[in-house]
PDB file of C-alpha atoms in Angstrom:
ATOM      1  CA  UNK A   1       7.268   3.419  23.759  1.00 87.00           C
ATOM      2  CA  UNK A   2       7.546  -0.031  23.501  1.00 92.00           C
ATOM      3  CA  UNK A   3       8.528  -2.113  20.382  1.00 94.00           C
ATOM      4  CA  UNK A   4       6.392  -3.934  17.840  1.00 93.00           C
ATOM      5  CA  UNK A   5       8.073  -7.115  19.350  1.00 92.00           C
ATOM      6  CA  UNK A   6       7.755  -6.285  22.775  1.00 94.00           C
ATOM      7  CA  UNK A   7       3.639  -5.614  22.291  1.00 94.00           C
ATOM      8  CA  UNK A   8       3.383  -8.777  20.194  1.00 93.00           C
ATOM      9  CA  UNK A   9       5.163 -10.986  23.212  1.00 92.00           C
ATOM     10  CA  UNK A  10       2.538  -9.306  25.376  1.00 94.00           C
ATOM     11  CA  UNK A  11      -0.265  -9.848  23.157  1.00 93.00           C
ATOM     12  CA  UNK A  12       0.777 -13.274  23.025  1.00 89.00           C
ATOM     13  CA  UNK A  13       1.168 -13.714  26.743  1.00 92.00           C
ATOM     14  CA  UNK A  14      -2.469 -12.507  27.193  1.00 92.00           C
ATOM     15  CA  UNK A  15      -2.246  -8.640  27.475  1.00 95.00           C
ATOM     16  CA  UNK A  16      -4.823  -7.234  24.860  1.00 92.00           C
ATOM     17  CA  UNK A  17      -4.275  -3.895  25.307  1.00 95.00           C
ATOM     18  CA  UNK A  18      -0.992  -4.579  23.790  1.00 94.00           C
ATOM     19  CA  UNK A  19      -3.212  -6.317  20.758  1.00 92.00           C
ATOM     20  CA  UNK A  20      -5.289  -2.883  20.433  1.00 94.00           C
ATOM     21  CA  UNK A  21      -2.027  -1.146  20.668  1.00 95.00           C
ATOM     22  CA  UNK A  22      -0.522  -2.876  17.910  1.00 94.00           C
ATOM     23  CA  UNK A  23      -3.889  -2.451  15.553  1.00 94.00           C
ATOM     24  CA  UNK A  24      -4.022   1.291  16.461  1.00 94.00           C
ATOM     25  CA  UNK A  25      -0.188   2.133  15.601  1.00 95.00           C
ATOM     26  CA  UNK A  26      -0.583   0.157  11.715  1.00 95.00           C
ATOM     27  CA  UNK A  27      -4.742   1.383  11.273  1.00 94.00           C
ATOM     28  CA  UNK A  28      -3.282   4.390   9.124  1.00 91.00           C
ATOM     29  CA  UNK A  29      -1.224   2.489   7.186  1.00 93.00           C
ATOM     30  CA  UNK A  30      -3.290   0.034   6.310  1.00 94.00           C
ATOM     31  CA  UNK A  31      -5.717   2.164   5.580  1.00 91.00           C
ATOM     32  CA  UNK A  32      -3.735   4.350   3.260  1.00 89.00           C
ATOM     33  CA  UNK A  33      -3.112   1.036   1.176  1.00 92.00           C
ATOM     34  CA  UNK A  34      -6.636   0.011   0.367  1.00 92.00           C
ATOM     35  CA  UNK A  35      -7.853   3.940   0.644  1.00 86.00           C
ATOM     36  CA  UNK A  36      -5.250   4.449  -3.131  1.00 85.00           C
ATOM     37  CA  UNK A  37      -6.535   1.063  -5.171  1.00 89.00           C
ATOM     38  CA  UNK A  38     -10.211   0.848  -3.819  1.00 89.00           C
ATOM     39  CA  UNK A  39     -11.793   3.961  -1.754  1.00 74.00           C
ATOM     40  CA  UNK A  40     -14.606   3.893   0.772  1.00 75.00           C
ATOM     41  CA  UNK A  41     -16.521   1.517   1.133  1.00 82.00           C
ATOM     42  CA  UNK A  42     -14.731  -1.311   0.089  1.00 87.00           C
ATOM     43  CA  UNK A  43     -11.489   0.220   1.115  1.00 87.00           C
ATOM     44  CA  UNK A  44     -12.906  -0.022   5.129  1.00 90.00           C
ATOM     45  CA  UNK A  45     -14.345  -3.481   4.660  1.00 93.00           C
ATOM     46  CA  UNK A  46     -11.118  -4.393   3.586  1.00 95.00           C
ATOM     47  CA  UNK A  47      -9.438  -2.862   6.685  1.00 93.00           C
ATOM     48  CA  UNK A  48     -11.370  -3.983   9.165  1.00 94.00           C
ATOM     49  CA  UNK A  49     -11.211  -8.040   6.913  1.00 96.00           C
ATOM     50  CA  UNK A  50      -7.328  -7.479   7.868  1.00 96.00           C
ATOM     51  CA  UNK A  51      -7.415  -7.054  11.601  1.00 94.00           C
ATOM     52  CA  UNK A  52      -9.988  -9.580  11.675  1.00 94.00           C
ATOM     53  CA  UNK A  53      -7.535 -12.301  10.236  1.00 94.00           C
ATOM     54  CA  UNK A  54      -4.675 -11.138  12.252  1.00 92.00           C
ATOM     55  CA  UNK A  55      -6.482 -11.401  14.952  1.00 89.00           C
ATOM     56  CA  UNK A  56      -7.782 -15.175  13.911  1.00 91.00           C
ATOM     57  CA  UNK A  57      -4.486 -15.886  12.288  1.00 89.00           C
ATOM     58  CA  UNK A  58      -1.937 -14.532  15.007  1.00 87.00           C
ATOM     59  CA  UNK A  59      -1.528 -17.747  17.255  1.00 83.00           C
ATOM     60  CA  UNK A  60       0.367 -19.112  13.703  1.00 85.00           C
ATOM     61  CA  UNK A  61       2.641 -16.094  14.007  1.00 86.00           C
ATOM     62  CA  UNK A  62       6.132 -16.796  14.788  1.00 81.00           C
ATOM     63  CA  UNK A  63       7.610 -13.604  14.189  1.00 79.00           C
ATOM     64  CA  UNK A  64       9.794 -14.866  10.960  1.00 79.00           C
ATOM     65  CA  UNK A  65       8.834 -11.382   9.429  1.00 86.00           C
ATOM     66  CA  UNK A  66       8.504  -7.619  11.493  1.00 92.00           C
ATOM     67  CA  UNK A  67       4.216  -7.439  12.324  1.00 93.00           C
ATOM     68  CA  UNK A  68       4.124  -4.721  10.071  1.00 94.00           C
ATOM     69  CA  UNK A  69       4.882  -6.941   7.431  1.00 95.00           C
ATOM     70  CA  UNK A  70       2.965  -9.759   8.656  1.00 94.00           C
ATOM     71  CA  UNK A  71       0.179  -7.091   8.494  1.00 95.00           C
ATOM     72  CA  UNK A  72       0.827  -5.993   4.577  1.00 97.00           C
ATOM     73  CA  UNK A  73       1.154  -9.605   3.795  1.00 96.00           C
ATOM     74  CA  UNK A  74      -2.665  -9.928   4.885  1.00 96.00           C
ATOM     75  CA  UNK A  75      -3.458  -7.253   3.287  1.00 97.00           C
ATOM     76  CA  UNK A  76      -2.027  -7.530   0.217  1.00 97.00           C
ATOM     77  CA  UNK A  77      -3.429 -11.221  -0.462  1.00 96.00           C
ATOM     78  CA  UNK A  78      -7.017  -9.655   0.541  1.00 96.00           C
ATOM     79  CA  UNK A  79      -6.613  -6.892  -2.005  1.00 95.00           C
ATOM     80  CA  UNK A  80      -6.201  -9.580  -4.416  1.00 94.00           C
ATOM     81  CA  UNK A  81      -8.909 -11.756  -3.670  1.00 94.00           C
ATOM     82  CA  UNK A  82     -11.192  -8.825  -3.865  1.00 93.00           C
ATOM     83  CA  UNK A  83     -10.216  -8.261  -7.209  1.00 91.00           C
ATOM     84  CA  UNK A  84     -10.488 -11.524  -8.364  1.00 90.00           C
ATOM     85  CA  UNK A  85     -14.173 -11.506  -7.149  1.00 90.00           C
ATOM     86  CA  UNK A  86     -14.873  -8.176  -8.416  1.00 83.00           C
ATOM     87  CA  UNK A  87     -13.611  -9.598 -11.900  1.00 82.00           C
ATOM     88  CA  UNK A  88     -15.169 -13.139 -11.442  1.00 78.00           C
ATOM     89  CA  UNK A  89     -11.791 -14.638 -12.486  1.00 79.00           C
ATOM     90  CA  UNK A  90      -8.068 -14.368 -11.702  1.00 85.00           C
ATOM     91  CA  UNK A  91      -6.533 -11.126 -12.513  1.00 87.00           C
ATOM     92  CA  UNK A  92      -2.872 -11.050 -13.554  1.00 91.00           C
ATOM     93  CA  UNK A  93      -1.144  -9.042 -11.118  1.00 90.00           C
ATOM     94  CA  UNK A  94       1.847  -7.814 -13.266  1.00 93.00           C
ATOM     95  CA  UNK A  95      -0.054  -6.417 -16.275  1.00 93.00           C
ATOM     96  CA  UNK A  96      -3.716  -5.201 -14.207  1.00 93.00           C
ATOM     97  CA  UNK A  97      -3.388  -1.596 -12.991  1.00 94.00           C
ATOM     98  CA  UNK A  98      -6.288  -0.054 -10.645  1.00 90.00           C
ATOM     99  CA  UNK A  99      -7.004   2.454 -13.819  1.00 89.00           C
ATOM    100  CA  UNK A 100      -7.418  -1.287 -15.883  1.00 90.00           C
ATOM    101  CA  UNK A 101     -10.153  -2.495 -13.577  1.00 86.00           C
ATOM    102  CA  UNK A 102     -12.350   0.988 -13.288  1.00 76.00           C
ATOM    103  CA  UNK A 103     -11.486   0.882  -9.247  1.00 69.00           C
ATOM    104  CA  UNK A 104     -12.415   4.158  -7.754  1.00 66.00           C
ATOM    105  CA  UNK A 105      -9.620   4.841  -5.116  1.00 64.00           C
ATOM    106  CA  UNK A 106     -10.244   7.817  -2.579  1.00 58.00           C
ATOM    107  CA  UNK A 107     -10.208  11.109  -3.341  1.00 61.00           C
ATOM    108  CA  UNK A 108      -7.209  13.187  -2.776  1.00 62.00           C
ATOM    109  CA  UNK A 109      -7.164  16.355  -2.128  1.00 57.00           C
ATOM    110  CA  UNK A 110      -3.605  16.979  -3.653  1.00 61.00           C
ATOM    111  CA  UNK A 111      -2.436  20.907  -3.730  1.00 68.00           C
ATOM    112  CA  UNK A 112       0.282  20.353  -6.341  1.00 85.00           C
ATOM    113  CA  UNK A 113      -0.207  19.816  -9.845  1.00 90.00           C
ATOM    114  CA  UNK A 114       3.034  17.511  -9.345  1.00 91.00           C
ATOM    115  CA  UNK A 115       1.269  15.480  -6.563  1.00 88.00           C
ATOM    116  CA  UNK A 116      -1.429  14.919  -8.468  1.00 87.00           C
ATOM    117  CA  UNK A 117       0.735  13.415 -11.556  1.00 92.00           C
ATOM    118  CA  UNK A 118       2.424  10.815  -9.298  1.00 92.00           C
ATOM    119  CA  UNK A 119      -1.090  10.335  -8.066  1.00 89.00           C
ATOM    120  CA  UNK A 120      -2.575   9.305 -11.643  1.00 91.00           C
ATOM    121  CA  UNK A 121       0.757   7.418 -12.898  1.00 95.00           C
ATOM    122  CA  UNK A 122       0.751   5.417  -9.378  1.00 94.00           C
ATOM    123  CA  UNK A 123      -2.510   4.050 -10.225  1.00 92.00           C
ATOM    124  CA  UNK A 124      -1.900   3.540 -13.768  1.00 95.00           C
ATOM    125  CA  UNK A 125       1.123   0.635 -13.126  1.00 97.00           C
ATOM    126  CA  UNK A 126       0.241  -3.084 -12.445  1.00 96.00           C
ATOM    127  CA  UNK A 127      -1.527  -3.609  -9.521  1.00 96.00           C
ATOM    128  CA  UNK A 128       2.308  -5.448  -7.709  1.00 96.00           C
ATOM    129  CA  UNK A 129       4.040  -2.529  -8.879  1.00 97.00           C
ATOM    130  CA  UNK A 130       1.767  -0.144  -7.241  1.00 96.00           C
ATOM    131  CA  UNK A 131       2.314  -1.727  -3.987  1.00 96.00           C
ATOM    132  CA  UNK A 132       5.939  -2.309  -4.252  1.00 96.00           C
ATOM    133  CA  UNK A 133       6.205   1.340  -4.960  1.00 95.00           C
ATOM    134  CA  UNK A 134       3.948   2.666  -1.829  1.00 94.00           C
ATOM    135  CA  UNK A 135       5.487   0.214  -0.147  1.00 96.00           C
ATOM    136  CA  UNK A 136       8.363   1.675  -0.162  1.00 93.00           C
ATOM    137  CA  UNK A 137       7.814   5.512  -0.586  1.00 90.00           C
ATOM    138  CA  UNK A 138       5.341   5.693   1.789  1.00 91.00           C
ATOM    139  CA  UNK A 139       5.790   2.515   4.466  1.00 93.00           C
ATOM    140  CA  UNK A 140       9.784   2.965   3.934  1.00 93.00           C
ATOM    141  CA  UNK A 141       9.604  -0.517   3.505  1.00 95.00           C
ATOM    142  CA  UNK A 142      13.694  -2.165   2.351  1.00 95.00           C
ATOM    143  CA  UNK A 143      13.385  -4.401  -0.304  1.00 95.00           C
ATOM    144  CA  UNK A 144      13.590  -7.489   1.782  1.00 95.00           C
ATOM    145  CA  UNK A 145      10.442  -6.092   3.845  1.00 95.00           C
ATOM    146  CA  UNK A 146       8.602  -5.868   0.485  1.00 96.00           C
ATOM    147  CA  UNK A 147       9.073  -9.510  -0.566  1.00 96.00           C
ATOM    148  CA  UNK A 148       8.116 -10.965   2.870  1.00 95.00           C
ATOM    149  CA  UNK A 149       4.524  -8.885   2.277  1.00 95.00           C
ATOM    150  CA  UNK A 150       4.228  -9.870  -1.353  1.00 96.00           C
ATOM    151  CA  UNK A 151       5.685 -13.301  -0.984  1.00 95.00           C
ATOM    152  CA  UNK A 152       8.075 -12.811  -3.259  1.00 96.00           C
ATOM    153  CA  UNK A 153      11.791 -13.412  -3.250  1.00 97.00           C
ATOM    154  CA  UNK A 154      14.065 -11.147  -2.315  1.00 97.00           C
ATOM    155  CA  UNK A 155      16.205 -10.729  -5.670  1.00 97.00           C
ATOM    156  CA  UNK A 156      12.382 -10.906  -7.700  1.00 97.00           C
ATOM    157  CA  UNK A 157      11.517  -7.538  -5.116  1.00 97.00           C
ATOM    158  CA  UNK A 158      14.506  -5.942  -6.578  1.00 97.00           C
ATOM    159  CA  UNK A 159      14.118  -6.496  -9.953  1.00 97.00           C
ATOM    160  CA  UNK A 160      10.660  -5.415  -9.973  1.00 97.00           C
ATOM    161  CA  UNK A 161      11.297  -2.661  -7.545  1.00 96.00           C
ATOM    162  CA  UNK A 162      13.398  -0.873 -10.189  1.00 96.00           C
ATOM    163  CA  UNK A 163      10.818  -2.198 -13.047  1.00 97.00           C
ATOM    164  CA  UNK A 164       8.417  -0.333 -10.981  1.00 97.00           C
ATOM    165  CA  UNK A 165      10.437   2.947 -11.089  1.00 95.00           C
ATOM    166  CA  UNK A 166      11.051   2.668 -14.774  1.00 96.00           C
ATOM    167  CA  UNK A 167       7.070   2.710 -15.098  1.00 97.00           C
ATOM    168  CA  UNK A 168       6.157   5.023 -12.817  1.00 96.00           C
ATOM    169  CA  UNK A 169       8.753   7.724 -15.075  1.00 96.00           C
ATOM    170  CA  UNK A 170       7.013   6.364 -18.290  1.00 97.00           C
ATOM    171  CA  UNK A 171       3.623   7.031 -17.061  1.00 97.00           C
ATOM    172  CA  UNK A 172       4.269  10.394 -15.654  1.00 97.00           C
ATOM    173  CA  UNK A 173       5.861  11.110 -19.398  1.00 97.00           C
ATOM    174  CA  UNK A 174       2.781   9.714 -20.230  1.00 97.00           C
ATOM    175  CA  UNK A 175       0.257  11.990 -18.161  1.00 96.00           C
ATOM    176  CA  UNK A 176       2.010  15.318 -17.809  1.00 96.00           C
ATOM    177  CA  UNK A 177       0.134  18.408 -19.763  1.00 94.00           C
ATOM    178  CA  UNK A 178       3.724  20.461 -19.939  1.00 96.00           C
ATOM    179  CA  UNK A 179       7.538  19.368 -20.190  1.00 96.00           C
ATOM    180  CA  UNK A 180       7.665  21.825 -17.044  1.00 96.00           C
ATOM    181  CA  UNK A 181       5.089  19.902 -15.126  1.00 95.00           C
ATOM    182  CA  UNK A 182       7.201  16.572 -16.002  1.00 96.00           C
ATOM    183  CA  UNK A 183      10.070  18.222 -14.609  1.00 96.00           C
ATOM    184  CA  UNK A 184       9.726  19.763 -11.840  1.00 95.00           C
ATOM    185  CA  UNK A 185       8.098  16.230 -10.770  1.00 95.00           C
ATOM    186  CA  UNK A 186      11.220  13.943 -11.372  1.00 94.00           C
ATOM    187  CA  UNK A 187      13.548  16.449 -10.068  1.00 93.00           C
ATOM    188  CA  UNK A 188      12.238  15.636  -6.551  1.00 90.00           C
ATOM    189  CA  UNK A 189       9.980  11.951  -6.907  1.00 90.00           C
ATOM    190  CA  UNK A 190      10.304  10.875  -3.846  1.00 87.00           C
ATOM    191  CA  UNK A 191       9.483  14.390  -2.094  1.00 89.00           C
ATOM    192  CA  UNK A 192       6.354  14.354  -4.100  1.00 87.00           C
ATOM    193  CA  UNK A 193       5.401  10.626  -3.041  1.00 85.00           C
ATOM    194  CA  UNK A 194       5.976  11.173   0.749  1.00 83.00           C
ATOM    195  CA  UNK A 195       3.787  14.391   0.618  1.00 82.00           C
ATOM    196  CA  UNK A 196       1.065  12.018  -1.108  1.00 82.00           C
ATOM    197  CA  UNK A 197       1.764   9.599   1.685  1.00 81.00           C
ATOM    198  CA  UNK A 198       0.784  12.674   3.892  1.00 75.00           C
ATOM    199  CA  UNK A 199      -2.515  13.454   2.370  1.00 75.00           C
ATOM    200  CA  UNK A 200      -3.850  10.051   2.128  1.00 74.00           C
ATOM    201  CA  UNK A 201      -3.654   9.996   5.694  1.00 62.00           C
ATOM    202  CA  UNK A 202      -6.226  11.912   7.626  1.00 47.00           C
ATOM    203  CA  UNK A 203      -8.590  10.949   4.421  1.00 51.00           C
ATOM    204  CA  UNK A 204      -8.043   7.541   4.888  1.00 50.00           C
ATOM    205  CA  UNK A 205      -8.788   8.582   8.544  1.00 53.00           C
ATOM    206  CA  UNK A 206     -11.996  10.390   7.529  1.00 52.00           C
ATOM    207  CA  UNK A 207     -13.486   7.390   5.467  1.00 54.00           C
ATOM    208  CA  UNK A 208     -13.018   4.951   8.038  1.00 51.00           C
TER     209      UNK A 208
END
């Protein structure tokens, strides 16, 4: 199977199969992101608003970050603009959660109580903490990776990668209905977040 580099030096060469190829490994990704902060059917305007500005933006791609992360970093700035517009103003990024602006993500059909904490807490932290976090849980995304998406630095990516943690455990405190519940859910976070990551998939696939 051939690289993300070696399909973008064919796409660039002229081969758009390799273009299709590139869009069709990242859809579900993509997807998942918008599919947790805005649902259907903003969620697949948004997707499709991505490819469309890769695909008008890509001759000013030089590779300086993976296309995956090129990708996110469209992504991420459209999320925000749509926000913006929904609120008719600038939203502050590091104090707005999802929750704060009434956004009405997609559905999951979670089948743990403990998935369906992180769920609720995810969507409950600023909107850049949110992202850092899936980012990473779910994209395996390094820290470095993150930054390039958010346009961050790399040492600000850090900090708030860990600030994000520390939230996420205050807000599951926060939400869970038993000290059992709380538990059982940070004994094994990041098991719980992958097998989110898991389920948004073929909804995100069934919205689309």
């Amino acid at each position: 199977m051939p690289s993300d580099a070696e399909l973008v030096d064919a796409w660039r060469a002229g081969d758009s199969d390799a273009g299709a190829e590139l869009f069709e490994r990242h859809y579900d990704a993509v997807a998942r992101f918008f599919h947790n902060k805005v649902g259907a059917p903003a969620g697949n305007d948004l997707i499709q608003r991505t490819f469309l500005a890769c695909l008008e933006g890509f001759a000013r791609y030089r590779g300086e970050a993976s296309f995956r992360t090129y990708l996110f970093s469209i992504a991420y700035n459209l999320l925000c603009k749509h926000f913006e517009a929904q609120r008719r103003s600038r939203i502050d990024l590091m104090t707005t959660s999802v929750h704060d602006l009434r956004s009405t993500p997609s559905e999951v059909l979670a089948a743990r109580s403990e998935q369906r904490l992180v769920l609720a807490a995810l969507r409950r932290l600023p909107i850049e903490y949110q992202a850092l976090l899936e980012l990473h849980y779910w994209e395996q995304m390094t820290a470095a990776e993150a930054a390039l998406a958010l346009a961050i630095p790399l040492g600000t990516a850090k900090t708030r990668l860990r600030r994000a943690r520390q939230l996420l455990e205050e807000q599951l405190a926060a939400l869970a209905d038993s000290p059992a519940l709380l538990t059982s859910t940070q004994s094994d976070l990041e098991s719980w977040a992958r097998e989110l990551r898991d389920r948004l998939l073929p909804q995100a696939r069934q919205e689309s």
